[in-house]
CSV table of C-alpha atoms and ligand atoms in Angstrom, one decimal:
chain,number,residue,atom,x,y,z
A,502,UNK,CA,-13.0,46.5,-14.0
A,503,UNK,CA,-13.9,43.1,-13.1
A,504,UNK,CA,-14.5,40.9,-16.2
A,505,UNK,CA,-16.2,37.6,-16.3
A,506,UNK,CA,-13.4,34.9,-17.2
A,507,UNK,CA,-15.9,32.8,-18.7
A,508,UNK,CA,-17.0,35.4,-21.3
A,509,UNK,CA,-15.5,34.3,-24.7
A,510,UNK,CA,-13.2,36.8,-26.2
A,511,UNK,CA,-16.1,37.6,-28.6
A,512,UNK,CA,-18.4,38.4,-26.0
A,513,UNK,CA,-18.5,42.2,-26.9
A,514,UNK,CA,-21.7,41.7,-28.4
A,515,UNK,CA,-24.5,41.5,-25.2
A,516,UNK,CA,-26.2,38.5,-27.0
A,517,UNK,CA,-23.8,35.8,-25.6
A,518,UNK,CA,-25.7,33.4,-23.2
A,519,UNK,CA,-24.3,32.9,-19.9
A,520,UNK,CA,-21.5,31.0,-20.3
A,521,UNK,CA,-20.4,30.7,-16.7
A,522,UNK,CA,-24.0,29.9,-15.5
A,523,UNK,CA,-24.1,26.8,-18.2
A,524,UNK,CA,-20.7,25.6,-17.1
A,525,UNK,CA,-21.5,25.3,-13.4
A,526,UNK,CA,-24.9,23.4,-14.3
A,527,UNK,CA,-22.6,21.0,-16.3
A,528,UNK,CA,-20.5,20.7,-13.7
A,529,UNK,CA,-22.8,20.5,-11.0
A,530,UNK,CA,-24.4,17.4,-12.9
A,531,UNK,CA,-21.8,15.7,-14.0
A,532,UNK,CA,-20.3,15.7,-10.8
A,533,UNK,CA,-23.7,15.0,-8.6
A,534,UNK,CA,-23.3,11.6,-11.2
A,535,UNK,CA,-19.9,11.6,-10.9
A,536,UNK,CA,-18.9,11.3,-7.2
A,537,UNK,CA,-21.3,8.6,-6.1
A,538,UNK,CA,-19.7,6.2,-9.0
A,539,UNK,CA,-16.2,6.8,-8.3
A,540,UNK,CA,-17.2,5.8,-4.8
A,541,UNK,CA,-20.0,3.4,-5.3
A,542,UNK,CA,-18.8,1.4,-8.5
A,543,UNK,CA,-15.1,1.8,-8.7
A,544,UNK,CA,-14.2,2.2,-4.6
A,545,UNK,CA,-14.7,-1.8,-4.2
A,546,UNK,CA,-12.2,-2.5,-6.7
A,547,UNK,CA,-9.4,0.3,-5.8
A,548,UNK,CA,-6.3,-1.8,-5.0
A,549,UNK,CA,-4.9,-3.5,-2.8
A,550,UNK,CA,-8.2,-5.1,-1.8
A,551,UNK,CA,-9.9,-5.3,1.5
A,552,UNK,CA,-8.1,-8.6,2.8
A,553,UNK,CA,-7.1,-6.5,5.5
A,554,UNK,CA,-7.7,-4.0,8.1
A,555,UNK,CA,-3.9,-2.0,6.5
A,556,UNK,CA,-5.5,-2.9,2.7
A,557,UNK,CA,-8.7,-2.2,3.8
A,558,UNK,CA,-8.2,1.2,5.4
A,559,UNK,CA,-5.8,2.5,2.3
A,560,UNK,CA,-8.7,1.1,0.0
A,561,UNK,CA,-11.1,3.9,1.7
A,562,UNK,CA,-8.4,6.6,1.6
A,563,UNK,CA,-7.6,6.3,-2.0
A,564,UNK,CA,-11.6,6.2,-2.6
A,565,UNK,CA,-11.9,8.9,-0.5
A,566,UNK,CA,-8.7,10.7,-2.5
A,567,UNK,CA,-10.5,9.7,-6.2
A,568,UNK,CA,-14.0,11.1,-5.3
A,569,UNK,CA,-12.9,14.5,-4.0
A,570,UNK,CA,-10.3,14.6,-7.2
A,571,UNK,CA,-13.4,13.5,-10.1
A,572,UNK,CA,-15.2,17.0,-9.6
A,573,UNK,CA,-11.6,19.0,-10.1
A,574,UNK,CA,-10.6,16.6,-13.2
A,575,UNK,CA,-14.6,16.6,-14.5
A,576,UNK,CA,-14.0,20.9,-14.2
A,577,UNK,CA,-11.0,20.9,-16.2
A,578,UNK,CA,-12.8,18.4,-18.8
A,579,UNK,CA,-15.9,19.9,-19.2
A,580,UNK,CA,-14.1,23.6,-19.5
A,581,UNK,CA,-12.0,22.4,-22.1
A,582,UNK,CA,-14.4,20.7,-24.2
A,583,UNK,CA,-17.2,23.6,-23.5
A,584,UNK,CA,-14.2,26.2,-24.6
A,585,UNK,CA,-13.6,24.0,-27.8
A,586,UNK,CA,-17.0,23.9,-28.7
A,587,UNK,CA,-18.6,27.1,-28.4
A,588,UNK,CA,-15.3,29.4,-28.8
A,589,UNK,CA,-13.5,28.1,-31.7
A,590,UNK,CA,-12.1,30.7,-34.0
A,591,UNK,CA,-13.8,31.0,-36.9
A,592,UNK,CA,-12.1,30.5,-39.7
A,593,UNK,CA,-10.2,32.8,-41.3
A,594,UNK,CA,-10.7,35.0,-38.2
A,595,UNK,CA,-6.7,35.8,-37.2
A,596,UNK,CA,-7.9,38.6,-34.4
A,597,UNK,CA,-6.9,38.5,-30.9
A,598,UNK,CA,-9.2,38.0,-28.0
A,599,UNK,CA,-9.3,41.6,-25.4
A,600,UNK,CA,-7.2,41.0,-22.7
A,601,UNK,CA,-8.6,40.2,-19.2
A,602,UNK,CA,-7.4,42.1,-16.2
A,603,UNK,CA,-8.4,39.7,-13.4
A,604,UNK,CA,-11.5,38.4,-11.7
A,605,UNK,CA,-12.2,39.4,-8.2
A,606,UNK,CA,-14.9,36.6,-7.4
A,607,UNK,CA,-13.0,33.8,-9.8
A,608,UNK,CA,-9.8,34.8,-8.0
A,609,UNK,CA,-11.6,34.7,-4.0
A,610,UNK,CA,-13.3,31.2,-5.0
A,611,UNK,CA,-9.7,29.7,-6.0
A,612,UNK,CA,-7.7,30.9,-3.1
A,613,UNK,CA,-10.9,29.4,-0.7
A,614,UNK,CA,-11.6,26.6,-2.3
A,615,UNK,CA,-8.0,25.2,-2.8
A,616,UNK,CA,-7.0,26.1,1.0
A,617,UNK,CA,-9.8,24.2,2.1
A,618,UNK,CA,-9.2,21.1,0.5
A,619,UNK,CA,-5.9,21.1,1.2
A,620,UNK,CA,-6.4,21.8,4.8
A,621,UNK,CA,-9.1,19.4,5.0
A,622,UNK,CA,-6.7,16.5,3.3
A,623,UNK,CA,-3.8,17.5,5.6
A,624,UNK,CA,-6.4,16.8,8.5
A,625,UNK,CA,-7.8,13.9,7.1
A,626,UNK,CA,-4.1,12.4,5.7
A,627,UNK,CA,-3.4,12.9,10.1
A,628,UNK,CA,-6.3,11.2,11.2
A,629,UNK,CA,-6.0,7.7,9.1
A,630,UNK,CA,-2.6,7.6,10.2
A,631,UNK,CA,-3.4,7.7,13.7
A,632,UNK,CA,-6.5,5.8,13.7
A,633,UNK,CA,-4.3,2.8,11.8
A,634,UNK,CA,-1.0,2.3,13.3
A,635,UNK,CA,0.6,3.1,10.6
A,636,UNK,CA,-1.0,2.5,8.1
A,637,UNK,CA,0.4,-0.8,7.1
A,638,UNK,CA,3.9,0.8,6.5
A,639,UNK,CA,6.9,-0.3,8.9
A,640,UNK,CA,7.3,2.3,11.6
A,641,UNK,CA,11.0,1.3,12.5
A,642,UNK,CA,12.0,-0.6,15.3
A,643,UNK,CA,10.2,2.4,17.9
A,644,UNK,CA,6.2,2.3,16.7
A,645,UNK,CA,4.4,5.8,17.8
A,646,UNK,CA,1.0,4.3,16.9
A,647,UNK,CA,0.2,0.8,18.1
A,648,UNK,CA,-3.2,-2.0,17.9
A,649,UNK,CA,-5.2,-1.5,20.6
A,650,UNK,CA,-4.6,-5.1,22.0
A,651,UNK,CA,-2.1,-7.2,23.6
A,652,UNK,CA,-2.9,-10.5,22.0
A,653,UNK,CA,-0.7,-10.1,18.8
A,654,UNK,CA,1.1,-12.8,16.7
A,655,UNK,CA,4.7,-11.5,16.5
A,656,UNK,CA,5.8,-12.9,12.8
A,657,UNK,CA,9.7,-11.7,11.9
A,658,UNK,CA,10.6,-11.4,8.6
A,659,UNK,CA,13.6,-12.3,7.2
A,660,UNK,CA,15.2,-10.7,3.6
A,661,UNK,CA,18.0,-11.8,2.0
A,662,UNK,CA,18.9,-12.1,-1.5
A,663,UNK,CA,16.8,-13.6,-3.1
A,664,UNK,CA,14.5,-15.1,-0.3
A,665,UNK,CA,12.0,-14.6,2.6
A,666,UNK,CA,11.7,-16.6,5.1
A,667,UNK,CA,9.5,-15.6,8.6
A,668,UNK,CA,10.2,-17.1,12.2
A,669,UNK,CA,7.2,-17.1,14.6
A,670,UNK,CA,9.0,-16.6,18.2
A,671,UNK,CA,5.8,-17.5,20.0
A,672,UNK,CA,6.5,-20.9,18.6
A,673,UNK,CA,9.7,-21.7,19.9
A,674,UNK,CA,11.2,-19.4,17.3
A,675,UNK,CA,11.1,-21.8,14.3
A,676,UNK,CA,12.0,-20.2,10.4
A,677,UNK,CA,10.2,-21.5,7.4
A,678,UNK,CA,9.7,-19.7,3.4
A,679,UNK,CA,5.9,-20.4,4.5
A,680,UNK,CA,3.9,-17.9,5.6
A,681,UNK,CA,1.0,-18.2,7.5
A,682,UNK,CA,-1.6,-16.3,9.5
A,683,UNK,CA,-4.8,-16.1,11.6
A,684,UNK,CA,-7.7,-14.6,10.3
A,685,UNK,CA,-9.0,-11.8,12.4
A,686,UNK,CA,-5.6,-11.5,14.3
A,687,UNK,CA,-3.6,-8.8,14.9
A,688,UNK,CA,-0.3,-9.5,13.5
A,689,UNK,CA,3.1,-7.8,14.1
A,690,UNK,CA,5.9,-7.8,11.6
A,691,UNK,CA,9.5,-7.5,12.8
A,692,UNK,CA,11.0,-6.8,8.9
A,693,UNK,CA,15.1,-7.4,8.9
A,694,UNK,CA,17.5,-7.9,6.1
A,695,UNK,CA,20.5,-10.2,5.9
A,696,UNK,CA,22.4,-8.6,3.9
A,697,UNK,CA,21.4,-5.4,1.5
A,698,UNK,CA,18.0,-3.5,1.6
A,699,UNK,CA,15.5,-4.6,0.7
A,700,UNK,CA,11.5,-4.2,1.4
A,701,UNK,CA,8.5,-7.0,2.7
A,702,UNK,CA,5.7,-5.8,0.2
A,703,UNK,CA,2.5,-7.8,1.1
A,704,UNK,CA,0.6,-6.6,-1.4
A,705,UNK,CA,-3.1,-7.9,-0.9
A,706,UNK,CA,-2.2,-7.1,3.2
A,707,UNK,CA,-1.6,-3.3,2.2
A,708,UNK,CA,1.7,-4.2,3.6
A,709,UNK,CA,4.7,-2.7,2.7
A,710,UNK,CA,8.3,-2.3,5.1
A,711,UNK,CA,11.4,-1.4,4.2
A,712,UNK,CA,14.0,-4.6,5.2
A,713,UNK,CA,17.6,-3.2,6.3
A,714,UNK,CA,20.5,-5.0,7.7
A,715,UNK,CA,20.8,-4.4,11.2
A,716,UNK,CA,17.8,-2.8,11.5
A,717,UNK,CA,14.1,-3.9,13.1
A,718,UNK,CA,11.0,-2.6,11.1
A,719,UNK,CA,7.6,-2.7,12.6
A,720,UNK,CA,4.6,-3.0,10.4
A,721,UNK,CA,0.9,-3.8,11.8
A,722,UNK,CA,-2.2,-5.4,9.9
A,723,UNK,CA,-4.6,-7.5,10.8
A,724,UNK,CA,-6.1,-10.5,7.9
A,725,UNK,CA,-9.8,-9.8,7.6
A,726,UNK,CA,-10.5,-12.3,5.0
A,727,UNK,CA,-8.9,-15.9,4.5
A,728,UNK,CA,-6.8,-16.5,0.9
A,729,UNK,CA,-4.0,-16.1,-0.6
A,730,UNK,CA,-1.9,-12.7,-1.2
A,731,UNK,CA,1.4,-12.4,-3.1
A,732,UNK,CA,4.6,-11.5,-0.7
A,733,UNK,CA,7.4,-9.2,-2.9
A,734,UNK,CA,10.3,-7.3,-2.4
A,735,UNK,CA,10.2,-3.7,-3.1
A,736,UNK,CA,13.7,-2.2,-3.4
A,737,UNK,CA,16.2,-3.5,-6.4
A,738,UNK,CA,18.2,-5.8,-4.5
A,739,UNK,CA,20.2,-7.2,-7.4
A,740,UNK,CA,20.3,-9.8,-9.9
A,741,UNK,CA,17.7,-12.0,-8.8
A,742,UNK,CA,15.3,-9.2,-7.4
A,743,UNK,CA,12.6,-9.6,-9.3
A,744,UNK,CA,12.7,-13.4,-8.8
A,745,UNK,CA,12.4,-12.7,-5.3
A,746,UNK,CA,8.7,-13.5,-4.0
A,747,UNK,CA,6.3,-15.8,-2.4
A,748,UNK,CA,2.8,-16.5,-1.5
A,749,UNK,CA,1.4,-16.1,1.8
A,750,UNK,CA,-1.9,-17.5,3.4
A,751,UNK,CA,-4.5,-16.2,5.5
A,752,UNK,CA,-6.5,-19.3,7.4
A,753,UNK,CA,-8.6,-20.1,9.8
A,754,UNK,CA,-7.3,-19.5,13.5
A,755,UNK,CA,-7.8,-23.1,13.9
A,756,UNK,CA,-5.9,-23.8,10.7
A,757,UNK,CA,-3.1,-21.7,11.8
A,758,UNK,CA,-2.3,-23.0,15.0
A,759,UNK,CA,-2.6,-27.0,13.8
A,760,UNK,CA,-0.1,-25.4,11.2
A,761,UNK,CA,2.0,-23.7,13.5
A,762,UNK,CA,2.8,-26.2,16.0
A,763,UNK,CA,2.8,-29.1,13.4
A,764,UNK,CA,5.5,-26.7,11.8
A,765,UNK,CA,7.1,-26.2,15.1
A,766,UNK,CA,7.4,-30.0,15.9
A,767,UNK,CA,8.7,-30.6,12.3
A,768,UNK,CA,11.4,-28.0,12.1
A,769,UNK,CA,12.6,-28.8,16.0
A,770,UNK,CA,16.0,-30.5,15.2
A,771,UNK,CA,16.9,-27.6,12.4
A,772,UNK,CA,15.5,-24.0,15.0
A,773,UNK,CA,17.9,-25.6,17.4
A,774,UNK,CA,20.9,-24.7,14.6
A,775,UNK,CA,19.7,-21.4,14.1
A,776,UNK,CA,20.8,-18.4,16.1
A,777,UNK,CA,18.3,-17.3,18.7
A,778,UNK,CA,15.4,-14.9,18.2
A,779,UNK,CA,16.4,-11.8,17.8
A,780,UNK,CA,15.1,-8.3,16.2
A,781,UNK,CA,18.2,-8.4,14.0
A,782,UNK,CA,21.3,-11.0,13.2
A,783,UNK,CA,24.7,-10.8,12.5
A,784,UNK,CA,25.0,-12.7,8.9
A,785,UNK,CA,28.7,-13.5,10.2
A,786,UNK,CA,27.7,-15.7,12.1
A,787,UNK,CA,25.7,-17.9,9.6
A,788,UNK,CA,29.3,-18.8,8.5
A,789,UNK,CA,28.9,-21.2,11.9
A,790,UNK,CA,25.7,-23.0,10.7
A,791,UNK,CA,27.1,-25.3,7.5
A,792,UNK,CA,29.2,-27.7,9.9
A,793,UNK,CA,26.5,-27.7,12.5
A,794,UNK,CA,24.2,-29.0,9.9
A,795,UNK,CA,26.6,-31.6,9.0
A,796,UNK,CA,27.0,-32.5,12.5
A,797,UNK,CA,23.6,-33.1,12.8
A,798,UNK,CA,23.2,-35.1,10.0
A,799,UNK,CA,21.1,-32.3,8.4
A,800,UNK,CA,22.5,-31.9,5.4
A,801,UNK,CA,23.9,-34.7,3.7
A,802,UNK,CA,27.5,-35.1,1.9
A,803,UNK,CA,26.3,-34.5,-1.5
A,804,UNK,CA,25.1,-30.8,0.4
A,805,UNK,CA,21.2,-30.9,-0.2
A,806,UNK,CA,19.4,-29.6,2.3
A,807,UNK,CA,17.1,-31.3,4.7
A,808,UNK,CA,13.4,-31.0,4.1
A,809,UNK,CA,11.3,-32.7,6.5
A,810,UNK,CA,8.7,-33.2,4.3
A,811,UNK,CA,10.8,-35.2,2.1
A,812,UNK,CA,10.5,-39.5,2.8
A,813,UNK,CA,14.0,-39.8,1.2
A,814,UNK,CA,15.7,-37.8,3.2
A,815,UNK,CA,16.9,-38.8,7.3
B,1411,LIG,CU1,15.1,-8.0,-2.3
């Protein structure tokens, strides 16, 4: 015999009110309020932002995530404050409640309802993947799901302890700790390491790749809003890790392209030093680059290094 879970051990009486029927008006209400706040009030402000089409896009999925979750947690809430008010021992009572032998209906209603959320999130977890690329996470160096355009900046970044640094090969393949995009253009990060692992976090992008020697990671976004967003790295990479960050900018495409070439122009004499664009680099072979430099006359014989935007320096 079937008995109603949400009768209160005490319940032998016949004067109890309906407990389950109160419980699921709470619960309808509270939720009905609920939901819309979770994803009305609080969505906006869900990290990492909007600055991006990756940030933006993880902003709606963890929304999405929170306002099916407040009804289960406001359930659980409302049950265990309901329980603690109206079926408190009284005192001095040291009784036990009559055992329940399962609920037919309670049981039915679990099984359904838990299958169907989970279902529906597995199909909904597929679908933002897809609909994307990747959801702002490097892909390796073989992306399944691509930007649906062929006008992409190409920006490759560099890790190595305890530094960034990005070379743009559509501008004669020039490397510089600044970083610097487009607004409103799709962007394509080649993530390498130097040397150990470690991972190109953009945070405010929704941006996150893991860096690894040898290895080309491909990440997609595209800046929706101009600003400022931190740049990180991700994986303990040793003693300076958490020293190891930077800012990056998103500007105007205008902006960015005065920047880019004026960059390019600047840092002419020291791309030439550096190894040719490619996905990934042999650190070996930087062993080359410190006579070259003084070859050129780009690093001096006290050993500072040459910064063009420096009047004291050649
Ligand atoms: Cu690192």
């Amino acid at each position: 015999m079937a008995t109603d879970a949400s009768s209160s051990p005490t319940a032998a009486t016949g004067s109890e009110p309906r407990h389950g029927l109160r419980l699921l008006i709470l619960w309808v209400v509270a939720s009905a309020i609920g939901c819309p706040l979770v994803y009305f009030v609080l969505g906006p402000h869900v990290p990492p932002g909007a600055m991006s089409s990756s940030a933006a896009n993880q902003q709606f999925d963890f929304t999405v995530l929170a306002t099916i979750g407040t009804p289960v947690m406001l359930g659980v809430f409302i049950y265990f404050g309901y329980a603690l008010t109206f079926w408190r021992a009284k005192d001095g009572d040291e009784t036990d409640g009559p055992p329940i032998h399962g609920n037919t209906r309670i049981q039915l209603t679990w099984i359904v309802l838990t299958s169907a959320i989970v279902l529906g999130l597995a199909v909904f977890g597929t679908v933002e993947l897809v609909t994307v690329q990747g959801a702002g996470a490097g892909e390796g160096p073989q992306p399944i799901w691509k930007p649906n355009t062929s006008s992409i900046l190409q920006v490759q970044v560099i890790a190595q302890q305890w530094a960034f640094t990005y070379r743009y090969p559509q501008f004669g393949g020039f490397e510089t700790t600044q970083l610097e995009l487009p607004v409103g253009q799709p962007v394509q990060f080649d993530v390498t390491s130097l040397d150990v692992i470690h991972s190109f976090w953009a945070y405010q992008l929704g941006v996150k790749a893991d860096a690894n020697p040898g290895v080309n990671n491909i990440a997609y976004t595209t800046p929706e809003h101009t600003g400022t967003f931190v740049v990180r790295c991700s994986e303990l990479c040793g003693l300076w890790h958490g020293a190891m960050y930077n800012f990056g900018k998103v500007v105007s495409a205008s902006a960015f392209q005065a920047w880019a070439h004026q960059t390019e122009t600047q840092l002419a004499a020291l791309t030439a030093t550096l190894p040719p664009y490619s996905l990934t680099y042999d650190p070996t072979e930087i062993a080359t680059l410190g006579p070259v430099l003084v070859k050129l006359g780009l690093v001096g014989a006290g050993g500072g290094y040459y910064n063009p935007a420096d009047p004291e320096q050649p």
